[in-house]
Structure formats: C-alpha cells, structure tokens
Short mmCIF file of C-alpha atoms in Angstrom, two decimals:
data_model
loop_
_atom_site.label_atom_id
_atom_site.label_comp_id
_atom_site.label_asym_id
_atom_site.label_seq_id
_atom_site.Cartn_x
_atom_site.Cartn_y
_atom_site.Cartn_z
CA LEU B 1 244.34 153.56 135.32
CA LEU B 2 245.69 156.25 137.61
CA ILE B 3 243.85 159.48 136.84
CA VAL B 4 245.49 162.88 137.24
CA GLY B 5 242.87 165.63 137.02
CA GLU B 6 244.10 168.37 134.69
CA ARG B 7 241.59 171.16 135.21
CA ILE B 8 243.54 173.40 137.61
CA ASN B 9 245.85 174.86 134.97
CA THR B 10 246.23 178.59 134.41
CA SER B 11 246.77 178.07 130.67
CA ARG B 12 243.33 176.48 130.41
CA VAL B 13 241.04 178.60 128.27
CA VAL B 14 237.28 178.14 128.49
CA LYS B 15 235.29 180.08 125.88
CA ASN B 16 238.26 182.41 125.25
CA ILE B 17 238.61 183.26 128.95
CA ASN B 18 241.54 182.22 131.17
CA VAL B 19 239.18 181.42 134.02
CA VAL B 20 241.68 179.47 136.10
CA GLU B 21 244.41 182.08 135.74
CA ALA B 22 242.00 184.80 136.82
CA ALA B 23 240.99 182.74 139.86
CA VAL B 24 244.60 182.13 140.87
CA VAL B 25 245.58 185.78 140.39
CA LYS B 26 242.82 186.99 142.69
CA ARG B 27 243.32 184.02 145.04
CA ASP B 28 239.72 182.85 144.60
CA ALA B 29 239.86 179.86 146.94
CA LYS B 30 236.20 179.01 146.42
CA TYR B 31 236.58 178.60 142.66
CA ILE B 32 239.79 176.57 142.87
CA SER B 33 238.45 174.40 145.72
CA GLN B 34 235.36 173.56 143.66
CA LEU B 35 237.52 172.55 140.67
CA ALA B 36 239.46 170.24 142.97
CA ILE B 37 236.34 168.79 144.61
CA ASP B 38 234.61 168.19 141.26
CA GLN B 39 237.59 166.28 139.91
CA TYR B 40 238.17 164.37 143.15
CA ASN B 41 234.52 163.30 143.32
CA ALA B 42 234.64 162.23 139.66
CA GLY B 43 237.45 159.80 140.41
CA ALA B 44 240.74 161.72 140.08
CA ASP B 45 243.52 159.96 142.00
CA TYR B 46 245.72 163.06 141.84
CA ILE B 47 244.86 166.73 141.30
CA ASP B 48 247.32 168.48 139.00
CA LEU B 49 248.27 172.07 139.86
CA ASN B 50 249.71 174.23 137.11
CA CYS B 51 250.17 178.00 137.41
CA GLY B 52 252.88 178.24 134.78
CA THR B 53 251.41 181.27 133.04
CA LEU B 54 252.26 183.41 136.09
CA TYR B 55 255.87 184.17 135.18
CA HIS B 56 256.13 186.42 138.19
CA GLY B 57 255.06 184.82 141.40
CA GLU B 58 254.68 181.23 140.22
CA PRO B 59 256.22 179.82 143.45
CA GLU B 60 253.88 181.89 145.64
CA ALA B 61 250.88 180.89 143.51
CA MET B 62 251.91 177.21 143.73
CA VAL B 63 252.10 177.41 147.53
CA TRP B 64 248.64 178.97 147.62
CA LEU B 65 247.28 176.31 145.23
CA VAL B 66 248.73 173.45 147.28
CA GLU B 67 247.32 174.83 150.53
CA THR B 68 243.95 175.68 149.02
CA VAL B 69 243.45 172.29 147.36
CA GLN B 70 244.72 170.38 150.41
CA ASN B 71 242.01 172.15 152.41
CA ALA B 72 239.38 171.13 149.84
CA ILE B 73 240.11 167.42 149.30
CA THR B 74 241.97 164.58 150.99
CA GLY B 75 243.80 163.21 147.92
CA PRO B 76 247.41 163.83 146.87
CA LEU B 77 248.64 166.43 144.38
CA SER B 78 250.67 166.68 141.20
CA LEU B 79 252.82 169.83 141.05
CA ASP B 80 253.01 170.75 137.40
CA SER B 81 255.82 173.09 136.41
CA PRO B 82 259.22 173.06 134.69
CA ASN B 83 260.30 175.66 137.25
CA PRO B 84 262.38 174.19 140.13
CA ALA B 85 261.57 177.15 142.39
CA ALA B 86 257.82 176.64 142.00
CA LEU B 87 258.18 172.88 142.53
CA LYS B 88 260.32 173.35 145.64
CA ALA B 89 257.94 175.91 147.12
CA GLY B 90 254.99 173.59 146.48
CA LEU B 91 256.74 170.51 147.86
CA GLN B 92 257.58 172.36 151.09
CA VAL B 93 253.88 172.76 151.91
CA CYS B 94 252.73 169.35 150.63
CA ASP B 95 251.01 167.08 153.10
CA PHE B 96 252.91 163.81 152.59
CA SER B 97 250.55 161.86 154.82
CA ARG B 98 248.04 161.66 151.96
CA GLY B 99 250.54 159.92 149.67
CA LYS B 100 253.62 161.01 147.72
CA PRO B 101 253.03 164.04 145.53
CA ILE B 102 253.98 163.88 141.85
CA VAL B 103 256.65 166.23 140.52
CA ASN B 104 255.36 167.00 137.00
CA SER B 105 257.84 167.06 135.33
CA ILE B 106 261.47 166.28 134.75
CA SER B 107 262.95 165.63 131.28
CA ALA B 108 266.32 164.84 129.74
CA GLU B 109 266.93 168.56 129.20
CA LYS B 110 270.24 169.00 131.06
CA GLU B 111 269.46 172.03 133.20
CA ARG B 112 265.94 170.90 134.02
CA TYR B 113 267.20 167.42 134.92
CA ASN B 114 269.99 168.73 137.15
CA LEU B 115 267.77 171.17 139.01
CA ILE B 116 264.67 168.99 139.45
CA LEU B 117 266.27 165.61 140.23
CA PRO B 118 267.54 166.79 143.68
CA LEU B 119 263.96 167.81 144.59
CA VAL B 120 262.59 164.40 143.59
CA ILE B 121 265.27 162.68 145.68
CA GLU B 122 264.98 165.01 148.67
CA TYR B 123 261.20 164.75 148.90
CA LYS B 124 261.03 161.08 147.78
CA ALA B 125 258.38 162.26 145.32
CA LYS B 126 256.87 160.51 142.34
CA VAL B 127 257.99 162.07 139.07
CA VAL B 128 256.69 162.47 135.54
CA ALA B 129 259.60 162.12 133.10
CA LEU B 130 259.10 163.56 129.60
CA ALA B 131 260.74 161.79 126.66
CA MET B 132 262.48 164.94 125.43
CA ASP B 133 265.92 166.51 125.73
CA ASP B 134 267.63 169.76 124.76
CA THR B 135 266.87 169.07 121.08
CA GLY B 136 263.15 169.43 121.92
CA ILE B 137 260.42 166.86 121.26
CA GLN B 138 261.49 164.57 118.44
CA GLN B 139 258.89 163.44 115.92
CA ASP B 140 260.64 160.09 115.41
CA PRO B 141 259.32 157.68 118.09
CA ALA B 142 262.57 155.70 117.91
CA ILE B 143 264.48 158.76 119.12
CA ARG B 144 261.91 159.37 121.86
CA LEU B 145 262.35 155.73 122.93
CA LYS B 146 266.11 156.22 123.18
CA ILE B 147 265.65 159.39 125.23
CA ALA B 148 263.04 157.74 127.48
CA THR B 149 265.25 154.71 128.02
CA GLU B 150 268.27 156.80 129.07
CA LEU B 151 266.10 159.00 131.26
CA VAL B 152 264.58 156.04 133.13
CA ASP B 153 267.99 154.40 133.49
CA ASN B 154 269.45 157.63 134.91
CA LEU B 155 266.58 158.15 137.34
CA ILE B 156 266.94 154.61 138.65
CA ILE B 157 270.72 154.98 139.00
CA ALA B 158 270.08 158.23 140.88
CA GLY B 159 267.95 156.30 143.37
CA VAL B 160 264.39 156.96 142.20
CA MET B 161 262.25 153.84 142.63
CA ALA B 162 260.79 152.35 139.44
CA ASP B 163 257.33 152.56 141.01
CA ASP B 164 257.76 156.33 141.39
CA ILE B 165 258.61 156.95 137.71
CA TYR B 166 255.88 157.98 135.28
CA ILE B 167 257.36 158.21 131.80
CA ASP B 168 255.45 160.39 129.34
CA PRO B 169 256.26 159.25 125.77
CA LEU B 170 254.75 162.50 124.40
CA THR B 171 252.69 162.54 121.26
CA PHE B 172 252.04 164.70 118.20
CA PRO B 173 248.66 165.70 116.78
CA ILE B 174 247.28 163.34 114.13
CA ALA B 175 246.30 166.54 112.30
CA THR B 176 249.99 167.03 111.52
CA ARG B 177 251.09 163.43 110.86
CA ASN B 178 249.02 160.41 109.87
CA ASP B 179 251.29 158.14 111.92
CA ALA B 180 251.48 160.35 115.02
CA ALA B 181 249.22 158.16 117.16
CA THR B 182 250.43 154.80 115.85
CA GLY B 183 254.01 155.91 116.52
CA SER B 184 253.16 156.84 120.09
CA LEU B 185 251.24 153.60 120.67
CA LYS B 186 254.20 151.57 119.41
CA LEU B 187 256.45 153.62 121.69
CA ILE B 188 254.20 152.85 124.68
CA THR B 189 254.38 149.13 123.85
CA GLU B 190 258.18 149.29 123.63
CA ILE B 191 258.61 151.24 126.88
CA ARG B 192 256.26 148.79 128.63
CA GLU B 193 258.35 145.85 127.37
CA LYS B 194 261.64 147.45 128.42
CA PHE B 195 260.43 148.64 131.81
CA PRO B 196 257.59 146.44 133.12
CA ASN B 197 257.78 148.07 136.57
CA ILE B 198 257.63 151.77 135.79
CA HIS B 199 254.46 153.69 135.01
CA ILE B 200 253.55 155.20 131.64
CA ILE B 201 251.53 158.40 131.66
CA ALA B 202 250.21 160.60 128.87
CA GLY B 203 248.38 163.86 128.40
CA ILE B 204 246.29 162.23 125.63
CA SER B 205 244.59 165.37 124.37
CA ASN B 206 247.53 166.64 122.30
CA THR B 207 246.68 163.86 119.83
CA SER B 208 243.48 165.60 118.80
CA HIS B 209 244.89 169.14 118.58
CA GLY B 210 243.44 170.99 115.59
CA MET B 211 240.62 168.47 115.03
CA PRO B 212 236.85 168.86 115.58
CA GLU B 213 234.92 166.82 118.17
CA ARG B 214 238.12 166.20 120.10
CA LYS B 215 236.45 164.28 122.92
CA TYR B 216 235.92 161.23 120.71
CA LEU B 217 239.52 161.17 119.49
CA ASN B 218 240.78 161.70 123.04
CA SER B 219 238.77 158.87 124.55
CA ALA B 220 239.58 156.50 121.66
CA MET B 221 243.28 157.32 122.14
CA ALA B 222 242.99 156.60 125.87
CA VAL B 223 241.42 153.19 125.13
CA LEU B 224 244.15 152.32 122.61
CA ALA B 225 246.97 153.56 124.86
CA MET B 226 245.66 151.49 127.78
CA ASP B 227 245.79 148.38 125.60
CA HIS B 228 249.42 149.18 124.76
CA GLY B 229 250.48 149.61 128.39
CA LEU B 230 249.53 153.09 129.56
CA ASP B 231 248.62 152.98 133.25
CA ALA B 232 248.19 156.67 134.10
CA ALA B 233 246.63 159.60 132.30
CA ILE B 234 246.37 163.35 132.74
CA ILE B 235 242.78 164.06 131.77
CA ASP B 236 239.63 165.93 132.69
CA PRO B 237 237.82 163.50 135.01
CA ASN B 238 234.64 165.55 134.58
CA ASP B 239 234.56 164.51 130.91
CA GLU B 240 231.89 161.79 131.20
CA LEU B 241 232.68 160.18 127.85
CA MET B 242 236.37 159.90 128.71
CA MET B 243 235.60 158.35 132.09
CA TYR B 244 233.08 155.86 130.66
CA MET B 245 235.56 154.84 127.97
CA ILE B 246 238.40 154.43 130.47
CA LYS B 247 236.22 152.31 132.76
CA SER B 248 235.04 150.30 129.74
CA ALA B 249 238.60 149.68 128.57
CA SER B 250 239.64 148.58 132.07
CA ALA B 251 236.76 146.09 132.15
CA LEU B 252 237.42 144.80 128.62
CA LEU B 253 241.17 144.52 129.19
CA GLY B 254 240.59 142.33 132.25
CA LYS B 255 241.96 144.92 134.69
CA ASP B 256 238.69 145.35 136.55
CA LYS B 257 237.92 142.11 138.35
CA SER B 258 234.27 141.08 137.92
CA CYS B 259 233.82 144.56 136.37
CA THR B 260 233.29 145.90 139.91
CA GLU B 261 234.70 149.33 139.14
CA TYR B 262 232.71 149.63 135.92
CA LEU B 263 229.49 148.68 137.65
CA SER B 264 230.00 151.06 140.56
CA PHE B 265 230.95 153.87 138.15
CA CYS B 266 227.70 153.31 136.21
CA ARG B 267 225.76 153.36 139.47
CA GLU B 268 227.35 156.64 140.54
CA MET B 269 226.68 158.23 137.15
CA ARG B 270 223.01 157.34 137.40
CA LEU B 271 222.69 159.22 140.70
CA LEU X 1 236.15 149.55 108.64
CA LEU X 2 233.42 147.88 106.62
CA ILE X 3 230.13 148.51 108.41
CA VAL X 4 227.25 146.03 108.24
CA GLY X 5 224.07 147.64 109.57
CA GLU X 6 222.36 145.27 112.01
CA ARG X 7 218.99 146.89 112.61
CA ILE X 8 216.80 144.82 110.25
CA ASN X 9 216.66 141.75 112.47
CA THR X 10 213.39 140.19 113.61
CA SER X 11 214.91 139.17 116.94
CA ARG X 12 215.61 142.82 117.74
CA VAL X 13 213.56 143.96 120.70
CA VAL X 14 213.00 147.67 121.32
CA LYS X 15 211.31 148.51 124.63
CA ASN X 16 210.03 144.94 124.93
CA ILE X 17 208.41 144.98 121.48
CA ASN X 18 209.58 142.94 118.48
CA VAL X 19 209.05 145.89 116.18
CA VAL X 20 211.01 144.49 113.23
CA GLU X 21 209.33 141.10 113.40
CA ALA X 22 205.92 142.75 113.43
CA ALA X 23 206.86 144.86 110.41
CA VAL X 24 208.10 141.84 108.47
CA VAL X 25 205.03 139.76 109.33
CA LYS X 26 202.66 142.40 108.03
CA ARG X 27 205.02 143.26 105.13
CA ASP X 28 205.32 146.88 106.23
CA ALA X 29 207.61 148.06 103.41
CA LYS X 30 207.62 151.66 104.64
CA TYR X 31 208.99 150.73 108.07
CA ILE X 32 211.65 148.36 106.73
CA SER X 33 212.67 150.78 103.95
CA GLN X 34 213.18 153.55 106.50
CA LEU X 35 215.36 151.27 108.64
CA ALA X 36 217.46 150.56 105.55
CA ILE X 37 217.65 154.22 104.50
CA ASP X 38 218.59 155.41 107.99
CA GLN X 39 221.44 152.92 108.20
CA TYR X 40 222.61 153.54 104.65
CA ASN X 41 222.67 157.30 105.17
CA ALA X 42 224.56 156.85 108.44
CA GLY X 43 227.36 155.06 106.59
CA ALA X 44 226.46 151.36 106.47
CA ASP X 45 228.34 149.62 103.64
CA TYR X 46 226.02 146.60 103.83
CA ILE X 47 222.51 146.23 105.22
CA ASP X 48 222.03 142.99 107.14
CA LEU X 49 218.69 141.18 106.74
CA ASN X 50 217.68 138.70 109.41
CA CYS X 51 214.21 137.22 109.70
CA GLY X 52 215.29 134.12 111.58
CA THR X 53 212.49 134.29 114.15
CA LEU X 54 209.96 133.41 111.42
CA TYR X 55 210.36 129.64 111.57
CA HIS X 56 207.60 129.26 109.03
CA GLY X 57 208.06 131.31 105.91
CA GLU X 58 211.63 132.53 106.50
CA PRO X 59 212.56 132.09 102.78
CA GLU X 60 209.51 134.08 101.63
CA ALA X 61 210.20 136.79 104.21
CA MET X 62 213.85 136.96 103.10
CA VAL X 63 212.80 137.40 99.45
CA TRP X 64 210.45 140.20 100.50
CA LEU X 65 213.18 141.84 102.61
CA VAL X 66 215.73 141.70 99.78
CA GLU X 67 213.31 143.21 97.27
CA THR X 68 212.04 145.84 99.70
CA VAL X 69 215.49 147.00 100.78
CA GLN X 70 216.85 146.94 97.22
CA ASN X 71 214.05 149.32 96.28
CA ALA X 72 214.95 151.62 99.18
CA ILE X 73 218.74 151.93 98.87
CA THR X 74 221.47 151.34 96.28
CA GLY X 75 223.94 149.48 98.51
CA PRO X 76 224.53 145.72 98.78
CA LEU X 77 222.99 143.34 101.32
CA SER X 78 224.02 140.80 103.91
CA LEU X 79 221.66 137.80 104.10
CA ASP X 80 221.71 136.69 107.72
CA SER X 81 220.47 133.18 108.38
CA PRO X 82 221.76 129.70 109.21
CA ASN X 83 218.97 128.36 106.97
CA PRO X 84 220.17 127.38 103.47
CA ALA X 85 216.65 127.66 102.03
CA ALA X 86 216.29 131.27 103.21
CA LEU X 87 219.78 132.14 101.96
CA LYS X 88 219.12 130.56 98.54
CA ALA X 89 215.77 132.30 98.16
CA GLY X 90 217.37 135.63 99.06
CA LEU X 91 220.36 135.16 96.77
CA GLN X 92 218.06 134.42 93.82
CA VAL X 93 216.57 137.91 94.00
CA CYS X 94 219.78 139.77 94.89
CA ASP X 95 220.89 142.50 92.53
CA PHE X 96 224.53 141.59 91.98
CA SER X 97 225.26 144.80 90.06
CA ARG X 98 225.49 146.68 93.36
CA GLY X 99 228.31 144.45 94.64
CA LYS X 100 228.52 140.90 95.96
CA PRO X 101 226.05 140.14 98.73
CA ILE X 102 227.32 138.64 101.97
CA VAL X 103 226.12 135.19 103.04
CA ASN X 104 225.90 135.53 106.83
CA SER X 105 226.89 132.90 107.84
CA ILE X 106 228.67 129.61 107.39
CA SER X 107 230.48 127.77 110.21
CA ALA X 108 232.43 124.58 110.72
CA GLU X 109 229.24 122.79 111.77
CA LYS X 110 229.21 119.89 109.27
CA GLU X 111 225.65 120.09 107.97
CA ARG X 112 225.63 123.89 107.83
CA TYR X 113 228.99 123.92 106.05
CA ASN X 114 227.95 121.33 103.50
CA LEU X 115 224.64 123.01 102.68
CA ILE X 116 225.80 126.63 102.61
CA LEU X 117 229.17 126.28 100.87
CA PRO X 118 227.55 125.38 97.48
CA LEU X 119 225.48 128.60 97.66
CA VAL X 120 228.58 130.71 98.34
CA ILE X 121 230.35 129.08 95.40
CA GLU X 122 227.38 129.20 93.02
CA TYR X 123 226.61 132.88 93.67
CA LYS X 124 230.28 133.93 94.12
CA ALA X 125 229.12 135.62 97.31
CA LYS X 126 231.09 137.02 100.21
CA VAL X 127 230.69 134.91 103.33
CA VAL X 128 230.85 135.37 107.10
CA ALA X 129 232.49 132.30 108.66
CA LEU X 130 231.86 131.70 112.35
CA ALA X 131 234.66 130.17 114.44
CA MET X 132 232.44 127.37 115.79
CA ASP X 133 231.75 123.73 114.95
CA ASP X 134 229.37 120.97 116.05
CA THR X 135 230.71 121.24 119.61
CA GLY X 136 229.25 124.77 119.78
CA ILE X 137 231.12 127.98 120.59
CA GLN X 138 234.22 127.13 122.59
CA GLN X 139 235.24 129.46 125.41
CA ASP X 140 238.94 128.71 124.89
CA PRO X 141 240.21 131.15 122.22
CA ALA X 142 242.94 128.66 121.24
CA ILE X 143 240.24 126.18 120.17
CA ARG X 144 238.37 128.91 118.29
CA LEU X 145 241.65 129.77 116.52
CA LYS X 146 242.06 126.15 115.45
CA ILE X 147 238.47 126.01 114.17
CA ALA X 148 238.84 129.35 112.38
CA THR X 149 242.09 128.26 110.77
CA GLU X 150 240.64 125.01 109.43
CA LEU X 151 237.50 126.79 108.26
CA VAL X 152 239.43 129.42 106.31
CA ASP X 153 241.76 126.78 104.85
CA ASN X 154 238.75 124.71 103.73
CA LEU X 155 236.94 127.69 102.20
CA ILE X 156 240.04 128.65 100.22
CA ILE X 157 240.57 125.05 99.05
CA ALA X 158 236.90 125.02 97.99
CA GLY X 159 237.56 128.05 95.78
CA VAL X 160 236.35 130.98 97.89
CA MET X 161 238.62 133.98 97.41
CA ALA X 162 240.44 135.24 100.53
CA ASP X 163 238.99 138.69 99.92
CA ASP X 164 235.46 137.24 100.14
CA ILE X 165 235.97 135.60 103.54
CA TYR X 166 234.90 137.40 106.73
CA ILE X 167 235.90 135.33 109.71
CA ASP X 168 233.98 136.02 112.92
CA PRO X 169 236.12 134.96 115.91
CA LEU X 170 233.05 135.16 118.20
CA THR X 171 233.23 136.49 121.70
CA PHE X 172 231.79 135.91 125.15
CA PRO X 173 230.35 138.52 127.48
CA ILE X 174 232.84 140.04 129.92
CA ALA X 175 230.05 139.68 132.48
CA THR X 176 230.70 135.92 132.42
CA ARG X 177 234.49 135.86 132.15
CA ASN X 178 237.05 138.51 133.04
CA ASP X 179 239.25 137.41 130.12
CA ALA X 180 236.47 137.14 127.51
CA ALA X 181 237.45 140.30 125.62
CA THR X 182 241.22 139.94 125.98
CA GLY X 183 240.93 136.36 124.68
CA SER X 184 238.97 137.54 121.64
CA LEU X 185 241.40 140.40 120.97
CA LYS X 186 244.34 138.00 121.09
CA LEU X 187 242.44 135.70 118.74
CA ILE X 188 241.87 138.57 116.28
CA THR X 189 245.61 139.36 116.36
CA GLU X 190 246.46 135.72 115.68
CA ILE X 191 243.96 135.32 112.83
CA ARG X 192 245.25 138.57 111.28
CA GLU X 193 248.83 137.26 111.46
CA LYS X 194 247.90 133.89 109.95
CA PHE X 195 245.66 135.28 107.22
CA PRO X 196 246.69 138.81 106.26
CA ASN X 197 244.37 138.80 103.23
CA ILE X 198 241.04 137.70 104.68
CA HIS X 199 238.65 139.96 106.55
CA ILE X 200 237.83 139.76 110.24
CA ILE X 201 234.32 140.70 111.29
CA ALA X 202 232.59 140.78 114.66
CA GLY X 203 229.20 141.43 116.15
CA ILE X 204 230.86 143.36 119.00
CA SER X 205 227.79 143.81 121.18
CA ASN X 206 227.84 140.31 122.66
CA THR X 207 230.83 141.48 124.73
CA SER X 208 228.63 143.77 126.80
CA HIS X 209 225.72 141.37 127.31
CA GLY X 210 224.38 141.63 130.85
CA MET X 211 226.15 144.92 131.60
CA PRO X 212 224.71 148.43 132.06
CA GLU X 213 225.50 151.31 129.68
CA ARG X 214 226.44 148.85 126.95
CA LYS X 215 227.13 151.49 124.33
CA TYR X 216 230.39 152.50 126.01
CA LEU X 217 231.65 148.92 126.29
CA ASN X 218 230.62 148.22 122.70
CA SER X 219 232.39 151.21 121.23
CA ALA X 220 235.51 150.65 123.37
CA MET X 221 235.55 147.02 122.17
CA ALA X 222 235.26 148.18 118.55
CA VAL X 223 238.24 150.52 119.02
CA LEU X 224 240.33 147.77 120.61
CA ALA X 225 239.35 145.17 118.00
CA MET X 226 240.26 147.54 115.15
CA ASP X 227 243.73 147.96 116.64
CA HIS X 228 244.09 144.16 116.72
CA GLY X 229 243.09 143.69 113.06
CA LEU X 230 239.29 143.77 112.82
CA ASP X 231 238.28 145.33 109.49
CA ALA X 232 234.51 144.78 109.44
CA ALA X 233 231.80 145.06 112.08
CA ILE X 234 228.12 144.25 112.41
CA ILE X 235 226.79 147.24 114.34
CA ASP X 236 224.03 149.80 114.56
CA PRO X 237 225.28 152.64 112.33
CA ASN X 238 222.68 154.94 113.87
CA ASP X 239 224.51 154.64 117.20
CA GLU X 240 226.34 158.00 117.08
CA LEU X 241 228.84 157.14 119.79
CA MET X 242 229.83 153.91 118.03
CA MET X 243 230.28 155.71 114.72
CA TYR X 244 232.32 158.54 116.24
CA MET X 245 234.54 156.03 118.03
CA ILE X 246 235.04 153.96 114.87
CA LYS X 247 235.93 157.05 112.83
CA SER X 248 238.25 158.20 115.64
CA ALA X 249 240.00 154.83 115.78
CA SER X 250 240.46 154.82 111.98
CA ALA X 251 242.05 158.26 112.15
CA LEU X 252 244.27 157.39 115.13
CA LEU X 253 245.35 154.08 113.62
CA GLY X 254 246.51 155.82 110.44
CA LYS X 255 243.84 154.20 108.26
CA ASP X 256 242.16 157.47 107.35
CA LYS X 257 244.58 159.48 105.24
CA SER X 258 244.73 163.15 106.32
CA CYS X 259 241.72 162.24 108.55
CA THR X 260 239.48 162.99 105.56
CA GLU X 261 236.79 160.51 106.58
CA TYR X 262 236.79 161.70 110.18
CA LEU X 263 236.46 165.33 109.13
CA SER X 264 233.66 164.66 106.67
CA PHE X 265 231.84 162.51 109.24
CA CYS X 266 232.03 165.36 111.79
CA ARG X 267 230.70 167.78 109.15
CA GLU X 268 227.76 165.50 108.33
CA MET X 269 226.93 165.04 112.01
CA ARG X 270 226.78 168.79 112.52
CA LEU X 271 224.14 169.12 109.75
#
C-alpha cells in the first residue's frame, strides 16, 4: 500500500486549534519540518501538502511548504489543492529527482479538469482523480463508477499513463447511510476490475465522520478496502493502529512476501 | 457476529503457566466462574469449555465445568472436545433452556463423525464441523472445500438443521505459507455461496501463529473473514482490539443497523 501522509493540512484541527495553519501563516519551518520527518520516518511514501484554508496567498504558502519539506526529507510530495495556481506554483519548485510529485487532485468538474489537466501533462505528474463532477459527490456508487470510468478514460486519452492515475472513489460516512461503506467497497472492486493498471486511493477517514472511536473504524475500513483493490491511502502514518492494521492486511492478503515488511515494521515499533 | 469466548481452555498458557488447567484440576470454581463472567460481560454469546489436556477424567472435568459456568452466567455453552465421552457427559448436564449448546466439534474423520453425530442428533445441539478428514488438515483450500461440502451435505441428510451447522474452514499460519490467509478467505466465500443458510465459524488466531504482535493480524483476519461471509468466531472477547475491530467491521459492512451496536459498545468501553 502506497501511503500518503496527511498531517500537513491547514484545515487540520487538533484540540480545537488550527495548529498547522498557524505554523504555515508564521512560516514556522521547524514545526512543519518535524511533521514531515515524523511521517516520513513512520513509513509515508509521499507527504501531502495542503494549505487550502489560506484563501489569500495559497500559492506562496504552497511554494514555502514544498521548499521547507524538501529540505526536511528526501521523499516525494503530494500537492493537495483544487487551485491550479497553487498547484502550478508548487510544481515549479518540486524536486523531480526524488520521484514524480502527485497532483492532488483533479476531478470531472469541467473547470477544474480543464485547468489542472495541462499541469499534470506539462509536469508529467501523478494525479489523484476524484469520482465527482459538477453535480457534486453522488451518493449512488453506480453514478460514481460512471464518473470515475469516464474520468480515467479521458485522462488516458489525454496522455496520462495508467500508472500515474490514482482514482479516489470517494465515500460517505456510515453515520449517514448504513450502506455507505459497502457501496464504496463494491465501487473499489468494480474500478479494480475495469482498470487493473491504475491505482485506487482513498482518504478513508471520511467513513467514520460523526462516530466515536474513529481510529478503529478507519483501520477496519483500510483493511477492507485493501482486500477490494485499494493500493494507496491518504492517512496519518503516525497512527500506530492504522499502520499495524495496514501491515497486517498486506501480510494476510499475500502482498508481503514472507511477511518481511510486517516483521521489520514490528521490529521498528519495538525500538 | 456470533462470539464464542475461548478463554476456558486447559491448553491455554499464560506466561508459561497452564493457569486454566491448574484451576480445573483443583476445581477452582471461583477462577473459572470469573473467566466465564468476564467473557460474558464483554459480549460472548457462547462460552467455550475445553479441558482436553486432562486425558484422564476429561468427562468428569467437563461436567464440573458445565455446572460451574452455568452457575456463573446465564448464557449457553460450547462443549469443546473431540472426545465423545466428554461431550456426552457435558451435554447431560447442559441447561437447554438457555439455548442450544454447541458441540465443538465434529469432522469428516470417520470414527469421530460416527461417534459424535448421534450426540448432535439426540441432543438437537448446534455443531462445529471441521473441514478435515482422516487425511488430516489439507493445505489445499480446494480439498478443504470438497471435505466441507460433503460434511455439510451429510449432516443435513442426517437431520441436522442448516441453522445449527457451524462449518470451520480451518486455516494455516501465514508464517508458513504466503497464501494461507487468502486461501482461507476464498474458501469462506465459496462455502458461503454454496450454503447461504449455514454458519461459518473460525478460530482466527491460528493465522498469526509464529508471528509477533499477533493481535493485529488476528483482528485484521477477523475483519477480512467477516467480509467474506464468516458469521461466528472463537476468540478472546476480553481482547479489546479484537472486539473494537469486529464491531467496526459489522458497522462498515452494513450489518449493524444505524451502528447501534457499535455505539453502545463504545459507550460500555468508556465506562
């Protein structure tokens, strides 16, 4: 499972305080670097950067985030914004030698698609593609499948390689619908069958929105989604339970030869 | 998920001491009662009783266990032995008013089948049926499917109701084979498709044998198996992680209407 570390996000609220936003606003490189290092050391393959709450100055903040995090770790980045200007500014300072960055995200919303696709092509970036269009996020998984299918087809026609596409099927909280998770799991299975060569990514935690003890629901959802074909996740890699469950699922699902990764993860956690 | 509490088992070793065996040998009713109460309060639907390490006096020990646990809790029991004499002795003192006991277990081993089937019929008990025969436990899940299929067919022909049959597909440790868990999951799916009306039970923990941090592998396996059709499990209900993951999977898989069970479990755990 490819892990995108989600912690550098200015909308993230810890104990009622927007700690990340505050750090970005005052350009606290030490705080942001530590968030990146902690996630990288915990096994994040990509570090997600989201400063979307800064309506004014998002592009400048994105540039600062990219440069700050690139100084802190050696791994590649995921630039998380619906704003083409912020994405472009971030891509311009990305160090491509550490691997393609991820543009997070495009969707089938017309304007967003038309403005972000040229950036993905120009920078030969990886891209997260949300299964939504101008009608918003549809509750019916069959409609999301249709949107996802057209989106993937269009990206491939436009020249994006299948291996660079990370489709996000999107999911609703089980607190609102009893079949929210089962619908999304079925959708993941169907996308995997239709497109064996693209990647499927999910934010996972939306599933547990409004519920207590969310970490258990989140990690159970990750395990289930992996069995259905998910191969990337945007999560908090410093959530020990989530990481143990992901490593366990990889081992159980036969994706971790001789359980090498599981065993080395357990060893690291003991230290 | 029907939960069978596994802790009253004389082969259970805690910190290198056979604590349960010692308690059974000296007829320590207080210790055994507490084990039953703890599991019952944690949500066990059945309490499993296994005194199989007492080669001499297993039937007498089983009678004592049944009577002791029936005095401690109001729920039904699972009598866990391959020994027909111990099962018969236990069944004779079972209080059937609290629900059918489970005979744990029959298999397709000829002698075992022929001696235990009459008890299941006579006492109209529920029965765990192991997918193994006189050749032992086969690593190939296709062979286990064949054995399970014949076993279920034979039990039904013999007059056992589908709703009373709990087939155990059996599983190998992932430490020995990379495809041990995926094979068992596929087997569960196939049994569920063939027999929509019987129950599928598993011991789960054998999957993680020989691995570190087994609780994560066990609970991930439970989540996966539930998605494939498992509807009963022999586990330690006092393992908080396992219980949270089971409740989470029920909620995510749409088997817990309005997440009522999950919410009340979280409330109880906070107290």
